[in-house]
Amino acid sequence: MNTKAVTAGLGGFLLAAAIVVLLLPLMIAGAAAGGPAQAVCGPGGTAQAVSGVQLDAEQMSNAQTVVSTTAARHLPAYAATLALATVAQESMFHNYLVFKDAASLGLFQQRVRYYTAAVAANPAAATNAFLDRLVTVPGWATRPLTEVVATVQA
């Protein structure tokens, strides 16, 4: 196994996890308030630096959509953490509407043969599709993030 590739993958995952940990309280506050993402974003627009990483308005809006969609389903915060970590790793909160590989689109880089292009391209629908699969994973709420996400995204 290529040690550099494993280290790079782990580094990317740790960065994504750090962003999620710092972003989650902000997004939950917005979801709980029932307001749009702008209600909890900083001065000067909706772009923010999170853990030293600049997130633009699209990225912040997509993160807010993931958390709001999860909150609307009355799932625990861990479900939002799993979804945000997946989106951070798969697309860094960009809703890619062109194929990055042969079969995946959107925030979660969902395979269109399972989810359809219309679902994968719609942030709320894509989040719901992810959550639909998540809640079918036995013990998802107590299992390690990487294990659960790998099962959902398989």
PDB file of C-alpha atoms in Angstrom:
ATOM      1  CA  MET A   1       0.000   0.000   0.000  1.00  0.00           C
ATOM      2  CA  ASN A   2       1.275   3.473  -0.871  1.00  0.00           C
ATOM      3  CA  THR A   3       2.090   5.185   2.439  1.00  0.00           C
ATOM      4  CA  LYS A   4       2.093   8.672   0.883  1.00  0.00           C
ATOM      5  CA  ALA A   5      -1.405   8.147  -0.554  1.00  0.00           C
ATOM      6  CA  VAL A   6      -2.723   6.882   2.774  1.00  0.00           C
ATOM      7  CA  THR A   7      -1.128   9.824   4.607  1.00  0.00           C
ATOM      8  CA  ALA A   8      -2.542  12.320   2.082  1.00  0.00           C
ATOM      9  CA  GLY A   9      -5.993  10.755   2.348  1.00  0.00           C
ATOM     10  CA  LEU A  10      -5.856  10.842   6.130  1.00  0.00           C
ATOM     11  CA  GLY A  11      -4.681  14.468   6.050  1.00  0.00           C
ATOM     12  CA  GLY A  12      -7.589  15.425   3.799  1.00  0.00           C
ATOM     13  CA  PHE A  13     -10.024  13.627   6.050  1.00  0.00           C
ATOM     14  CA  LEU A  14      -8.619  15.325   9.167  1.00  0.00           C
ATOM     15  CA  LEU A  15      -8.925  18.741   7.508  1.00  0.00           C
ATOM     16  CA  ALA A  16     -12.524  17.948   6.547  1.00  0.00           C
ATOM     17  CA  ALA A  17     -13.255  16.789  10.104  1.00  0.00           C
ATOM     18  CA  ALA A  18     -11.758  19.985  11.560  1.00  0.00           C
ATOM     19  CA  ILE A  19     -13.892  22.120   9.273  1.00  0.00           C
ATOM     20  CA  VAL A  20     -17.007  20.156  10.202  1.00  0.00           C
ATOM     21  CA  VAL A  21     -16.314  20.483  13.931  1.00  0.00           C
ATOM     22  CA  LEU A  22     -15.918  24.241  13.614  1.00  0.00           C
ATOM     23  CA  LEU A  23     -18.771  24.702  11.124  1.00  0.00           C
ATOM     24  CA  LEU A  24     -21.387  22.495  12.772  1.00  0.00           C
ATOM     25  CA  PRO A  25     -22.305  24.814  15.693  1.00  0.00           C
ATOM     26  CA  LEU A  26     -22.767  27.733  13.303  1.00  0.00           C
ATOM     27  CA  MET A  27     -24.984  25.682  11.018  1.00  0.00           C
ATOM     28  CA  ILE A  28     -27.016  24.160  13.861  1.00  0.00           C
ATOM     29  CA  ALA A  29     -27.662  27.646  15.227  1.00  0.00           C
ATOM     30  CA  GLY A  30     -29.043  28.691  11.846  1.00  0.00           C
ATOM     31  CA  ALA A  31     -31.139  25.548  11.498  1.00  0.00           C
ATOM     32  CA  ALA A  32     -32.519  25.920  15.029  1.00  0.00           C
ATOM     33  CA  ALA A  33     -33.394  29.537  14.384  1.00  0.00           C
ATOM     34  CA  GLY A  34     -35.258  28.446  11.280  1.00  0.00           C
ATOM     35  CA  GLY A  35     -33.638  31.271   9.387  1.00  0.00           C
ATOM     36  CA  PRO A  36     -31.560  31.348   6.263  1.00  0.00           C
ATOM     37  CA  ALA A  37     -27.795  30.898   6.306  1.00  0.00           C
ATOM     38  CA  GLN A  38     -27.298  34.669   6.153  1.00  0.00           C
ATOM     39  CA  ALA A  39     -28.792  35.022   9.625  1.00  0.00           C
ATOM     40  CA  VAL A  40     -25.755  33.394  11.220  1.00  0.00           C
ATOM     41  CA  CYS A  41     -22.961  34.364   8.844  1.00  0.00           C
ATOM     42  CA  GLY A  42     -20.346  36.955   9.639  1.00  0.00           C
ATOM     43  CA  PRO A  43     -20.104  40.549   8.483  1.00  0.00           C
ATOM     44  CA  GLY A  44     -19.249  41.355   4.889  1.00  0.00           C
ATOM     45  CA  GLY A  45     -21.316  38.638   3.227  1.00  0.00           C
ATOM     46  CA  THR A  46     -21.773  34.931   3.604  1.00  0.00           C
ATOM     47  CA  ALA A  47     -18.194  33.816   2.969  1.00  0.00           C
ATOM     48  CA  GLN A  48     -16.263  32.728   6.061  1.00  0.00           C
ATOM     49  CA  ALA A  49     -12.904  31.343   7.042  1.00  0.00           C
ATOM     50  CA  VAL A  50     -13.379  28.092   8.955  1.00  0.00           C
ATOM     51  CA  SER A  51     -10.314  26.508  10.522  1.00  0.00           C
ATOM     52  CA  GLY A  52      -8.157  28.620   8.222  1.00  0.00           C
ATOM     53  CA  VAL A  53     -10.032  27.486   5.103  1.00  0.00           C
ATOM     54  CA  GLN A  54     -12.001  30.094   3.178  1.00  0.00           C
ATOM     55  CA  LEU A  55     -15.533  28.957   2.332  1.00  0.00           C
ATOM     56  CA  ASP A  56     -17.404  31.042  -0.226  1.00  0.00           C
ATOM     57  CA  ALA A  57     -21.123  31.840  -0.243  1.00  0.00           C
ATOM     58  CA  GLU A  58     -21.982  28.696  -2.234  1.00  0.00           C
ATOM     59  CA  GLN A  59     -20.065  26.467   0.170  1.00  0.00           C
ATOM     60  CA  MET A  60     -21.640  28.068   3.251  1.00  0.00           C
ATOM     61  CA  SER A  61     -25.093  27.816   1.703  1.00  0.00           C
ATOM     62  CA  ASN A  62     -24.588  24.147   0.849  1.00  0.00           C
ATOM     63  CA  ALA A  63     -23.386  23.400   4.377  1.00  0.00           C
ATOM     64  CA  GLN A  64     -26.436  25.195   5.775  1.00  0.00           C
ATOM     65  CA  THR A  65     -28.703  23.161   3.483  1.00  0.00           C
ATOM     66  CA  VAL A  66     -27.172  19.912   4.753  1.00  0.00           C
ATOM     67  CA  VAL A  67     -27.685  20.883   8.399  1.00  0.00           C
ATOM     68  CA  SER A  68     -31.170  22.335   7.862  1.00  0.00           C
ATOM     69  CA  THR A  69     -32.290  19.239   5.972  1.00  0.00           C
ATOM     70  CA  THR A  70     -30.942  17.006   8.735  1.00  0.00           C
ATOM     71  CA  ALA A  71     -32.566  19.123  11.455  1.00  0.00           C
ATOM     72  CA  ALA A  72     -35.910  19.074   9.619  1.00  0.00           C
ATOM     73  CA  ARG A  73     -35.850  15.288   9.873  1.00  0.00           C
ATOM     74  CA  HIS A  74     -35.267  15.531  13.638  1.00  0.00           C
ATOM     75  CA  LEU A  75     -32.114  13.438  13.422  1.00  0.00           C
ATOM     76  CA  PRO A  76     -29.361  13.854  16.037  1.00  0.00           C
ATOM     77  CA  ALA A  77     -26.467  16.247  15.445  1.00  0.00           C
ATOM     78  CA  TYR A  78     -24.226  13.248  14.672  1.00  0.00           C
ATOM     79  CA  ALA A  79     -26.228  12.714  11.465  1.00  0.00           C
ATOM     80  CA  ALA A  80     -25.363  16.266  10.398  1.00  0.00           C
ATOM     81  CA  THR A  81     -21.724  15.668  11.360  1.00  0.00           C
ATOM     82  CA  LEU A  82     -21.644  12.546   9.176  1.00  0.00           C
ATOM     83  CA  ALA A  83     -23.273  14.360   6.263  1.00  0.00           C
ATOM     84  CA  LEU A  84     -21.018  17.435   6.556  1.00  0.00           C
ATOM     85  CA  ALA A  85     -17.873  15.309   6.828  1.00  0.00           C
ATOM     86  CA  THR A  86     -18.923  13.396   3.719  1.00  0.00           C
ATOM     87  CA  VAL A  87     -19.605  16.576   1.748  1.00  0.00           C
ATOM     88  CA  ALA A  88     -16.328  18.142   2.915  1.00  0.00           C
ATOM     89  CA  GLN A  89     -14.399  15.079   1.763  1.00  0.00           C
ATOM     90  CA  GLU A  90     -16.300  14.473  -1.486  1.00  0.00           C
ATOM     91  CA  SER A  91     -16.770  18.003  -2.839  1.00  0.00           C
ATOM     92  CA  MET A  92     -15.549  20.531  -0.253  1.00  0.00           C
ATOM     93  CA  PHE A  93     -19.131  21.880  -0.204  1.00  0.00           C
ATOM     94  CA  HIS A  94     -19.265  22.561  -3.967  1.00  0.00           C
ATOM     95  CA  ASN A  95     -22.274  21.231  -5.836  1.00  0.00           C
ATOM     96  CA  TYR A  96     -20.474  19.775  -8.849  1.00  0.00           C
ATOM     97  CA  LEU A  97     -22.924  19.475 -11.721  1.00  0.00           C
ATOM     98  CA  VAL A  98     -20.429  17.951 -14.143  1.00  0.00           C
ATOM     99  CA  PHE A  99     -19.063  14.481 -13.645  1.00  0.00           C
ATOM    100  CA  LYS A 100     -15.817  14.483 -11.666  1.00  0.00           C
ATOM    101  CA  ASP A 101     -15.536  10.785 -12.353  1.00  0.00           C
ATOM    102  CA  ALA A 102     -17.504   8.509 -14.618  1.00  0.00           C
ATOM    103  CA  ALA A 103     -20.606   8.203 -12.458  1.00  0.00           C
ATOM    104  CA  SER A 104     -20.907  10.774  -9.627  1.00  0.00           C
ATOM    105  CA  LEU A 105     -22.423  14.253  -9.220  1.00  0.00           C
ATOM    106  CA  GLY A 106     -23.255  16.834  -6.582  1.00  0.00           C
ATOM    107  CA  LEU A 107     -22.263  17.570  -3.019  1.00  0.00           C
ATOM    108  CA  PHE A 108     -22.018  13.943  -1.954  1.00  0.00           C
ATOM    109  CA  GLN A 109     -20.598  12.784  -5.308  1.00  0.00           C
ATOM    110  CA  GLN A 110     -23.507  10.358  -5.447  1.00  0.00           C
ATOM    111  CA  ARG A 111     -23.599   7.722  -8.141  1.00  0.00           C
ATOM    112  CA  VAL A 112     -26.310   8.690 -10.573  1.00  0.00           C
ATOM    113  CA  ARG A 113     -27.195   5.070 -11.289  1.00  0.00           C
ATOM    114  CA  TYR A 114     -28.500   4.851  -7.695  1.00  0.00           C
ATOM    115  CA  TYR A 115     -29.713   8.393  -7.038  1.00  0.00           C
ATOM    116  CA  THR A 116     -30.412   9.910 -10.510  1.00  0.00           C
ATOM    117  CA  ALA A 117     -28.734  13.079 -11.731  1.00  0.00           C
ATOM    118  CA  ALA A 118     -31.672  15.232 -10.610  1.00  0.00           C
ATOM    119  CA  VAL A 119     -31.345  14.037  -6.985  1.00  0.00           C
ATOM    120  CA  ALA A 120     -27.553  14.242  -6.903  1.00  0.00           C
ATOM    121  CA  ALA A 121     -27.588  17.786  -8.305  1.00  0.00           C
ATOM    122  CA  ASN A 122     -30.110  19.134  -5.766  1.00  0.00           C
ATOM    123  CA  PRO A 123     -28.438  19.786  -2.371  1.00  0.00           C
ATOM    124  CA  ALA A 124     -31.568  19.154  -0.277  1.00  0.00           C
ATOM    125  CA  ALA A 125     -32.590  16.054  -2.244  1.00  0.00           C
ATOM    126  CA  ALA A 126     -29.010  14.743  -2.177  1.00  0.00           C
ATOM    127  CA  THR A 127     -28.863  15.249   1.592  1.00  0.00           C
ATOM    128  CA  ASN A 128     -32.155  13.411   2.009  1.00  0.00           C
ATOM    129  CA  ALA A 129     -30.868  10.544  -0.163  1.00  0.00           C
ATOM    130  CA  PHE A 130     -27.722  10.341   1.981  1.00  0.00           C
ATOM    131  CA  LEU A 131     -29.797  10.411   5.183  1.00  0.00           C
ATOM    132  CA  ASP A 132     -32.206   7.786   3.828  1.00  0.00           C
ATOM    133  CA  ARG A 133     -29.282   5.399   3.431  1.00  0.00           C
ATOM    134  CA  LEU A 134     -27.666   6.509   6.693  1.00  0.00           C
ATOM    135  CA  VAL A 135     -30.609   5.573   8.873  1.00  0.00           C
ATOM    136  CA  THR A 136     -30.616   2.037   7.431  1.00  0.00           C
ATOM    137  CA  VAL A 137     -27.059   1.383   8.632  1.00  0.00           C
ATOM    138  CA  PRO A 138     -27.231  -0.697  11.836  1.00  0.00           C
ATOM    139  CA  GLY A 139     -25.854   1.240  14.803  1.00  0.00           C
ATOM    140  CA  TRP A 140     -24.943   4.296  12.711  1.00  0.00           C
ATOM    141  CA  ALA A 141     -25.386   6.680  15.649  1.00  0.00           C
ATOM    142  CA  THR A 142     -22.706   4.948  17.733  1.00  0.00           C
ATOM    143  CA  ARG A 143     -20.254   3.709  15.116  1.00  0.00           C
ATOM    144  CA  PRO A 144     -17.115   5.586  14.002  1.00  0.00           C
ATOM    145  CA  LEU A 145     -17.644   8.284  11.388  1.00  0.00           C
ATOM    146  CA  THR A 146     -15.353   6.752   8.776  1.00  0.00           C
ATOM    147  CA  GLU A 147     -16.988   3.340   9.077  1.00  0.00           C
ATOM    148  CA  VAL A 148     -20.530   4.689   8.763  1.00  0.00           C
ATOM    149  CA  VAL A 149     -19.758   7.028   5.872  1.00  0.00           C
ATOM    150  CA  ALA A 150     -17.959   4.279   3.954  1.00  0.00           C
ATOM    151  CA  THR A 151     -21.041   2.086   4.317  1.00  0.00           C
ATOM    152  CA  VAL A 152     -23.446   4.829   3.219  1.00  0.00           C
ATOM    153  CA  GLN A 153     -21.330   5.903   0.246  1.00  0.00           C
ATOM    154  CA  ALA A 154     -20.602   2.346  -0.968  1.00  0.00           C
TER     155      ALA A 154
END
